[in-house]
Amino acid sequence: MKNQILKTLRITILGLAGLGIISIATIYLIAFILGPPDISTQEKTRYYDRTGDVIGEEHGLREQFHTALEDIPPSVINAVIASEDQRFYKHGGFNLKRIIGAAIADLKTQSLKEGASTITQQYARNLYLSHEKTWQRKLYEAFYTIRLEMHYDKDTILEGYLNTIYFGHGAYGIEAASRHFFDHPAEDLTLAEAAMLAGIPKGPSYYSPFNNYANAKKRQEHILNQMHEEDFVSKQAMFLAQRAHLDFRDPEQASEERFAPHFLDTVLKEAAHILEMDPEIIRSSGYKIHTTLDSALQQSLIDTAQNTIATKSDIETSAIAMAPESGSIRALIGGRSYDDSQFNRAIQAKRMPGSAFKPILYYAALEHGYNAKTRLVSKPTAFKIDDGEVYTPSNFNDYYAYEPITLAEALAVSDNIFAVKTNLFIGTDKLIQAARKFGIDRELPEVPSLALGTAAVTMADMTTAYSMIANGGHEVKAHTISSIESKDGKTVYERTPTVPDAEPVLDPKKTFILSKLMTGMFDTSLNVHMTVTGAPIAGQLSREYAGKTGSTEADRWMIGFSSDLVTGVWNGYDDNRTLKKAKESMYAKQIWADFMEKAHAGQSKKTFQAPPGVVGVKIDPESGLLATPYCDTRTTLYFEQGTEPKHYCNVHMPGDPQKAPKEKDKNNEKGIFEKWFDVFFGS
């Protein structure tokens, strides 16, 4: 019985071995029959706007910098072989020892993270495949490796590899890398420079001397050690090269001007998250990334910002234009000059939004019994906090009504006292809960001043939140990518369209009422103790918009929307210096107004559509009651059905004498010139 089992086992092993040999022989036969693969294939990672036009690519024409192997210094060749594949000229395309070691490591971790790729395998991947860590890709890679080794000599493979390998920053091939990092041809590379460049492809982000010099230097020294161990260089040459001064090109001069560069950086990061791949690998994988960018809107936003901000000023700006129904970003500015700073202020900068945060507060208030005619007294107020501290907020330029004002007026003129009282009345925790509904997941302190926008958020946070107001309360995710194709045309990602009838996150009736309240910043009938904050730009606007300004000592925000587009604009200094110049205080409003009018030019005029259960009535702003023919000012406010005012104004009656000035109206102490100055340059 035992002998029978052993015999069966031997037959099985021999059968499997025979099958393996036949399979390998078949693969090599097919590789021979197919002939040499095309090694002239050149792929570029391209970005497309929403209409399908190319708006960018990760690198220029590779053929422009193709360098023959005999023109590449031996130091470069030896450095690459020492670092990437020491047995390159000895193996047939695969390093079995490394493959077995990597396979064992992958089995232990149940992943495909360990690499054992030879130069030929990497070259095959660069030419024909993506960088996905899948068994299917590895099998294709092995097949192309066999074909390359079967039909091309080692020098041809090495030359191709050196001209296609990715060094980061859009530089493909040794010639492009030499020019990018050292500003001279590859033939002039020193041993120290060659070893530095040879270390980059292992991790273009991690080992780029422009990104992290310490990592790059450590790897360079390691490669020089390997070169010495392989007898490529003497100990003295290694010693001198490790200590040689490297004269890098200025990174800012090395960058090429691109269209919408901050937007494209955002796209790359989003693609890396979607595909779960390193951004630098994506850049070199030949993907076709279809974005949400509207090139015409992007150019308009760029032009508007440039034409508005004084050339000599070093104030910064950021802006996002977003489709509220989907959250797709149509245009984005991350700063005034990408060459000066790659920091994306629209996505990365966390700034205090000031009063631009108030719509979130007032949504929470609407949830807790407030409506458009809710009245609170606007006057200097000291708030005693639980810990015994006293908080004394103030209105802009110390303007107060010294009497009750409505929520509609408070939002339109941005009254801070009304906002802080509301925050304390409903509970500061309720404001934080509302912010979470709006998709703001930042750290928000549970303090009275949060009502005035004292927590740090990003422009992306705020435009996304305002999009939810514009679309009737539906959740949106800000995004820049609609789909991604691999180099062979296969769709590897397609964004799921927003479902129109999905359950809203916010109450549609309250959201609509809030949007109509936010139109008040342009409605001068709501002028009370202060002028509505949108007065300086209201005359430029040709259709219904809703919005809110925000200001701190160092920031100016303007965020607003139509039914089709949400746009947020920020201005300030990176060093948080105080904004003192009157012109600088107007930039955000002016950029927003000019851009929004251009964006809607030629389009039919739309208004915000009320959902069932909401009614609009004419109100006298002073009394908060239904307007009569005797009221000098009338404005339309919206209410949930059943909560609208039932009584008519009894303040304005036939033959009423003109009211005497209020005794406590300290605003009258300001001169007419000072008041008009405040109208145009305040928030």
CSV table of N, CA, C and O in Angstrom, one decimal, residues 118-201:
chain,number,residue,atom,x,y,z
A,118,THR,N,13.4,42.6,-13.0
A,118,THR,CA,14.7,42.9,-13.6
A,118,THR,C,14.5,44.1,-14.5
A,118,THR,O,13.4,44.6,-14.7
A,119,ILE,N,15.6,44.6,-15.1
A,119,ILE,CA,15.5,45.7,-16.0
A,119,ILE,C,14.6,45.4,-17.2
A,119,ILE,O,13.8,46.2,-17.6
A,120,THR,N,14.7,44.1,-17.7
A,120,THR,CA,13.8,43.7,-18.8
A,120,THR,C,12.4,43.7,-18.4
A,120,THR,O,11.5,44.2,-19.2
A,121,GLN,N,12.0,43.2,-17.2
A,121,GLN,CA,10.7,43.2,-16.8
A,121,GLN,C,10.1,44.7,-16.6
A,121,GLN,O,9.0,45.0,-17.0
A,122,GLN,N,11.0,45.5,-16.1
A,122,GLN,CA,10.5,46.9,-15.9
A,122,GLN,C,10.3,47.6,-17.3
A,122,GLN,O,9.4,48.4,-17.5
A,123,TYR,N,11.2,47.3,-18.2
A,123,TYR,CA,11.1,47.8,-19.6
A,123,TYR,C,9.8,47.4,-20.2
A,123,TYR,O,9.0,48.1,-20.9
A,124,ALA,N,9.5,46.1,-20.0
A,124,ALA,CA,8.2,45.5,-20.6
A,124,ALA,C,7.0,46.2,-20.0
A,124,ALA,O,6.0,46.6,-20.7
A,125,ARG,N,7.0,46.4,-18.7
A,125,ARG,CA,5.9,47.1,-18.0
A,125,ARG,C,5.8,48.6,-18.5
A,125,ARG,O,4.7,49.0,-18.8
A,126,ASN,N,6.9,49.3,-18.7
A,126,ASN,CA,6.9,50.6,-19.1
A,126,ASN,C,6.3,50.7,-20.5
A,126,ASN,O,5.5,51.7,-20.8
A,127,LEU,N,6.6,49.8,-21.4
A,127,LEU,CA,6.1,49.8,-22.7
A,127,LEU,C,4.7,49.4,-22.9
A,127,LEU,O,3.9,50.0,-23.7
A,128,TYR,N,4.3,48.3,-22.3
A,128,TYR,CA,3.0,47.7,-22.6
A,128,TYR,C,2.0,47.6,-21.6
A,128,TYR,O,0.8,47.3,-21.9
A,129,LEU,N,2.3,47.8,-20.3
A,129,LEU,CA,1.4,47.5,-19.2
A,129,LEU,C,1.2,48.6,-18.2
A,129,LEU,O,2.0,49.6,-18.3
A,130,SER,N,0.3,48.4,-17.3
A,130,SER,CA,0.1,49.4,-16.2
A,130,SER,C,1.0,48.9,-15.1
A,130,SER,O,1.6,47.9,-15.1
A,131,HIS,N,0.9,49.6,-13.9
A,131,HIS,CA,1.7,49.3,-12.8
A,131,HIS,C,0.8,48.6,-11.7
A,131,HIS,O,1.2,48.6,-10.5
A,132,GLU,N,-0.4,48.1,-12.1
A,132,GLU,CA,-1.2,47.4,-11.1
A,132,GLU,C,-0.5,46.2,-10.5
A,132,GLU,O,0.2,45.5,-11.3
A,133,LYS,N,-0.7,46.0,-9.2
A,133,LYS,CA,-0.1,44.8,-8.6
A,133,LYS,C,-1.1,43.7,-8.6
A,133,LYS,O,-1.8,43.3,-7.6
A,134,THR,N,-1.3,43.0,-9.8
A,134,THR,CA,-2.2,41.9,-9.9
A,134,THR,C,-1.5,40.8,-10.6
A,134,THR,O,-0.5,41.0,-11.3
A,135,TRP,N,-2.0,39.5,-10.3
A,135,TRP,CA,-1.3,38.4,-10.9
A,135,TRP,C,-1.5,38.4,-12.5
A,135,TRP,O,-0.5,38.0,-13.2
A,136,GLN,N,-2.6,38.9,-13.0
A,136,GLN,CA,-2.8,39.0,-14.4
A,136,GLN,C,-1.7,39.9,-15.0
A,136,GLN,O,-1.1,39.5,-16.1
A,137,ARG,N,-1.5,41.0,-14.4
A,137,ARG,CA,-0.4,41.9,-15.0
A,137,ARG,C,0.9,41.3,-14.9
A,137,ARG,O,1.7,41.4,-15.9
A,138,LYS,N,1.2,40.6,-13.8
A,138,LYS,CA,2.5,39.9,-13.7
A,138,LYS,C,2.7,38.9,-14.8
A,138,LYS,O,3.8,38.7,-15.3
A,139,LEU,N,1.7,38.1,-15.1
A,139,LEU,CA,1.8,37.1,-16.2
A,139,LEU,C,2.0,37.7,-17.5
A,139,LEU,O,2.9,37.3,-18.3
A,140,TYR,N,1.3,38.8,-17.8
A,140,TYR,CA,1.5,39.6,-19.1
A,140,TYR,C,3.0,40.1,-19.1
A,140,TYR,O,3.6,40.1,-20.2
A,141,GLU,N,3.4,40.6,-18.0
A,141,GLU,CA,4.7,41.2,-17.9
A,141,GLU,C,5.8,40.1,-18.2
A,141,GLU,O,6.8,40.3,-19.0
A,142,ALA,N,5.6,38.9,-17.7
A,142,ALA,CA,6.5,37.8,-17.9
A,142,ALA,C,6.5,37.4,-19.4
A,142,ALA,O,7.6,37.1,-19.9
A,143,PHE,N,5.4,37.4,-20.0
A,143,PHE,CA,5.3,37.0,-21.4
A,143,PHE,C,6.1,38.0,-22.3
A,143,PHE,O,6.8,37.7,-23.2
A,144,TYR,N,5.8,39.3,-22.0
A,144,TYR,CA,6.5,40.4,-22.8
A,144,TYR,C,8.0,40.4,-22.5
A,144,TYR,O,8.9,40.6,-23.4
A,145,THR,N,8.4,40.0,-21.3
A,145,THR,CA,9.8,39.9,-20.9
A,145,THR,C,10.5,38.8,-21.8
A,145,THR,O,11.6,39.0,-22.3
A,146,ILE,N,9.8,37.7,-21.9
A,146,ILE,CA,10.4,36.6,-22.7
A,146,ILE,C,10.5,37.0,-24.2
A,146,ILE,O,11.6,36.8,-24.8
A,147,ARG,N,9.6,37.7,-24.7
A,147,ARG,CA,9.6,38.2,-26.1
A,147,ARG,C,10.8,39.2,-26.3
A,147,ARG,O,11.5,39.1,-27.3
A,148,LEU,N,10.9,40.1,-25.3
A,148,LEU,CA,12.0,41.1,-25.4
A,148,LEU,C,13.4,40.4,-25.4
A,148,LEU,O,14.3,40.7,-26.2
A,149,GLU,N,13.6,39.5,-24.5
A,149,GLU,CA,14.9,38.8,-24.3
A,149,GLU,C,15.1,37.8,-25.5
A,149,GLU,O,16.3,37.7,-25.9
A,150,MET,N,14.1,37.3,-26.1
A,150,MET,CA,14.2,36.4,-27.2
A,150,MET,C,14.6,37.1,-28.5
A,150,MET,O,15.4,36.6,-29.3
A,151,HIS,N,14.1,38.3,-28.7
A,151,HIS,CA,14.3,39.0,-30.0
A,151,HIS,C,15.2,40.2,-30.0
A,151,HIS,O,15.5,40.7,-31.1
A,152,TYR,N,15.6,40.6,-28.8
A,152,TYR,CA,16.5,41.8,-28.7
A,152,TYR,C,17.7,41.5,-27.9
A,152,TYR,O,17.6,40.8,-26.9
A,153,ASP,N,18.9,42.1,-28.2
A,153,ASP,CA,20.1,41.9,-27.4
A,153,ASP,C,20.0,42.8,-26.2
A,153,ASP,O,19.2,43.7,-26.1
A,154,LYS,N,20.9,42.5,-25.3
A,154,LYS,CA,20.9,43.2,-24.0
A,154,LYS,C,21.1,44.7,-24.1
A,154,LYS,O,20.4,45.5,-23.4
A,155,ASP,N,22.0,45.1,-25.0
A,155,ASP,CA,22.2,46.5,-25.1
A,155,ASP,C,21.0,47.3,-25.6
A,155,ASP,O,20.7,48.4,-25.2
A,156,THR,N,20.3,46.7,-26.5
A,156,THR,CA,19.0,47.3,-27.1
A,156,THR,C,18.0,47.4,-25.9
A,156,THR,O,17.4,48.5,-25.8
A,157,ILE,N,17.9,46.4,-25.1
A,157,ILE,CA,16.9,46.4,-24.0
A,157,ILE,C,17.4,47.5,-23.0
A,157,ILE,O,16.5,48.3,-22.5
A,158,LEU,N,18.6,47.6,-22.7
A,158,LEU,CA,19.1,48.5,-21.7
A,158,LEU,C,18.9,50.0,-22.2
A,158,LEU,O,18.6,50.9,-21.5
A,159,GLU,N,19.2,50.2,-23.5
A,159,GLU,CA,19.1,51.5,-24.1
A,159,GLU,C,17.6,51.9,-24.0
A,159,GLU,O,17.3,53.1,-23.7
A,160,GLY,N,16.7,51.0,-24.4
A,160,GLY,CA,15.3,51.3,-24.3
A,160,GLY,C,14.8,51.6,-22.9
A,160,GLY,O,14.1,52.6,-22.6
A,161,TYR,N,15.3,50.9,-21.9
A,161,TYR,CA,15.0,51.1,-20.5
A,161,TYR,C,15.4,52.5,-20.1
A,161,TYR,O,14.7,53.2,-19.4
A,162,LEU,N,16.7,52.8,-20.4
A,162,LEU,CA,17.2,54.1,-19.9
A,162,LEU,C,16.5,55.3,-20.6
A,162,LEU,O,16.6,56.4,-20.0
A,163,ASN,N,15.9,55.1,-21.7
A,163,ASN,CA,15.1,56.1,-22.3
A,163,ASN,C,13.7,56.2,-22.0
A,163,ASN,O,12.9,57.1,-22.4
A,164,THR,N,13.2,55.2,-21.2
A,164,THR,CA,11.7,55.2,-20.9
A,164,THR,C,11.5,55.2,-19.4
A,164,THR,O,10.4,55.5,-18.9
A,165,ILE,N,12.5,55.0,-18.6
A,165,ILE,CA,12.3,54.9,-17.1
A,165,ILE,C,11.9,56.3,-16.6
A,165,ILE,O,12.3,57.3,-17.1
A,166,TYR,N,11.0,56.3,-15.6
A,166,TYR,CA,10.4,57.5,-15.1
A,166,TYR,C,11.2,58.0,-13.8
A,166,TYR,O,11.4,57.3,-12.9
A,167,PHE,N,11.6,59.3,-13.9
A,167,PHE,CA,12.4,59.9,-12.8
A,167,PHE,C,11.6,60.9,-12.0
A,167,PHE,O,12.2,61.7,-11.2
A,168,GLY,N,10.3,60.9,-12.2
A,168,GLY,CA,9.5,61.9,-11.5
A,168,GLY,C,9.5,63.3,-12.1
A,168,GLY,O,10.2,63.5,-13.1
A,169,HIS,N,8.6,64.1,-11.7
A,169,HIS,CA,8.5,65.5,-12.2
A,169,HIS,C,8.2,65.6,-13.7
A,169,HIS,O,8.6,66.5,-14.4
A,170,GLY,N,7.6,64.5,-14.3
A,170,GLY,CA,7.4,64.5,-15.7
A,170,GLY,C,8.6,64.2,-16.6
A,170,GLY,O,8.5,64.3,-17.8
A,171,ALA,N,9.7,63.8,-16.0
A,171,ALA,CA,10.9,63.5,-16.7
A,171,ALA,C,11.0,62.0,-17.0
A,171,ALA,O,11.2,61.2,-16.1
A,172,TYR,N,11.0,61.6,-18.3
A,172,TYR,CA,11.1,60.2,-18.7
A,172,TYR,C,12.4,60.1,-19.4
A,172,TYR,O,12.7,60.8,-20.4
A,173,GLY,N,13.2,59.1,-19.0
A,173,GLY,CA,14.5,58.8,-19.7
A,173,GLY,C,15.6,59.6,-19.1
A,173,GLY,O,15.4,60.7,-18.4
A,174,ILE,N,16.8,59.1,-19.2
A,174,ILE,CA,18.0,59.6,-18.5
A,174,ILE,C,18.3,61.0,-19.1
A,174,ILE,O,18.8,61.9,-18.3
A,175,GLU,N,18.1,61.3,-20.3
A,175,GLU,CA,18.4,62.6,-20.9
A,175,GLU,C,17.5,63.7,-20.3
A,175,GLU,O,17.9,64.7,-19.9
A,176,ALA,N,16.2,63.4,-20.3
A,176,ALA,CA,15.2,64.3,-19.7
A,176,ALA,C,15.5,64.5,-18.2
A,176,ALA,O,15.5,65.7,-17.7
A,177,ALA,N,15.9,63.5,-17.5
A,177,ALA,CA,16.2,63.6,-16.1
A,177,ALA,C,17.4,64.4,-15.8
A,177,ALA,O,17.5,65.3,-14.9
A,178,SER,N,18.5,64.2,-16.7
A,178,SER,CA,19.7,65.0,-16.5
A,178,SER,C,19.4,66.5,-16.7
A,178,SER,O,19.9,67.3,-15.9
A,179,ARG,N,18.7,66.8,-17.7
A,179,ARG,CA,18.3,68.2,-18.0
A,179,ARG,C,17.5,68.8,-16.9
A,179,ARG,O,17.6,70.0,-16.5
A,180,HIS,N,16.5,68.0,-16.4
A,180,HIS,CA,15.6,68.5,-15.4
A,180,HIS,C,16.3,68.7,-14.1
A,180,HIS,O,16.0,69.8,-13.4
A,181,PHE,N,17.1,67.8,-13.6
A,181,PHE,CA,17.7,68.0,-12.3
A,181,PHE,C,19.1,68.7,-12.3
A,181,PHE,O,19.4,69.4,-11.3
A,182,PHE,N,19.8,68.6,-13.4
A,182,PHE,CA,21.2,69.2,-13.4
A,182,PHE,C,21.4,70.2,-14.6
A,182,PHE,O,22.4,70.9,-14.6
A,183,ASP,N,20.4,70.4,-15.4
A,183,ASP,CA,20.4,71.4,-16.5
A,183,ASP,C,21.6,71.2,-17.4
A,183,ASP,O,22.2,72.2,-17.9
A,184,HIS,N,22.0,69.9,-17.7
A,184,HIS,CA,23.0,69.7,-18.7
A,184,HIS,C,22.7,68.3,-19.3
A,184,HIS,O,22.0,67.5,-18.7
A,185,PRO,N,23.3,68.0,-20.5
A,185,PRO,CA,23.0,66.7,-21.2
A,185,PRO,C,23.5,65.5,-20.3
A,185,PRO,O,24.4,65.6,-19.5
A,186,ALA,N,23.0,64.4,-20.6
A,186,ALA,CA,23.3,63.1,-19.9
A,186,ALA,C,24.8,62.8,-20.1
A,186,ALA,O,25.4,62.2,-19.2
A,187,GLU,N,25.4,63.1,-21.3
A,187,GLU,CA,26.8,62.8,-21.5
A,187,GLU,C,27.7,63.5,-20.6
A,187,GLU,O,28.9,63.1,-20.4
A,188,ASP,N,27.2,64.6,-19.9
A,188,ASP,CA,28.1,65.3,-19.0
A,188,ASP,C,27.9,64.9,-17.5
A,188,ASP,O,28.4,65.6,-16.6
A,189,LEU,N,27.1,63.9,-17.3
A,189,LEU,CA,26.8,63.5,-15.9
A,189,LEU,C,28.1,63.0,-15.2
A,189,LEU,O,28.8,62.2,-15.8
A,190,THR,N,28.3,63.5,-14.0
A,190,THR,CA,29.4,63.0,-13.2
A,190,THR,C,29.0,61.7,-12.5
A,190,THR,O,27.8,61.3,-12.5
A,191,LEU,N,30.0,61.0,-11.9
A,191,LEU,CA,29.6,59.8,-11.1
A,191,LEU,C,28.6,60.1,-10.0
A,191,LEU,O,27.7,59.3,-9.8
A,192,ALA,N,28.9,61.2,-9.3
A,192,ALA,CA,28.0,61.5,-8.2
A,192,ALA,C,26.6,61.8,-8.7
A,192,ALA,O,25.6,61.4,-8.1
A,193,GLU,N,26.5,62.5,-9.8
A,193,GLU,CA,25.2,62.8,-10.4
A,193,GLU,C,24.5,61.6,-10.9
A,193,GLU,O,23.3,61.4,-10.8
A,194,ALA,N,25.3,60.7,-11.6
A,194,ALA,CA,24.7,59.5,-12.1
A,194,ALA,C,24.1,58.6,-11.0
A,194,ALA,O,23.0,58.0,-11.1
A,195,ALA,N,24.8,58.5,-9.9
A,195,ALA,CA,24.3,57.7,-8.8
A,195,ALA,C,23.1,58.3,-8.2
A,195,ALA,O,22.1,57.6,-7.7
A,196,MET,N,23.0,59.6,-8.1
A,196,MET,CA,21.8,60.3,-7.6
A,196,MET,C,20.6,60.0,-8.5
A,196,MET,O,19.5,59.7,-8.0
A,197,LEU,N,20.8,60.1,-9.8
A,197,LEU,CA,19.7,59.9,-10.7
A,197,LEU,C,19.3,58.4,-10.7
A,197,LEU,O,18.1,58.1,-10.7
A,198,ALA,N,20.2,57.5,-10.6
A,198,ALA,CA,19.9,56.0,-10.6
A,198,ALA,C,19.0,55.6,-9.4
A,198,ALA,O,18.3,54.6,-9.5
A,199,GLY,N,19.1,56.4,-8.3
A,199,GLY,CA,18.3,56.1,-7.2
A,199,GLY,C,16.8,56.5,-7.2
A,199,GLY,O,16.0,56.0,-6.4
A,200,ILE,N,16.5,57.4,-8.2
A,200,ILE,CA,15.2,58.0,-8.2
A,200,ILE,C,14.1,57.0,-8.6
A,200,ILE,O,13.0,57.0,-8.0
A,201,PRO,N,14.3,56.2,-9.7
A,201,PRO,CA,13.1,55.4,-10.2
A,201,PRO,C,12.5,54.5,-9.2
A,201,PRO,O,11.4,54.1,-9.3
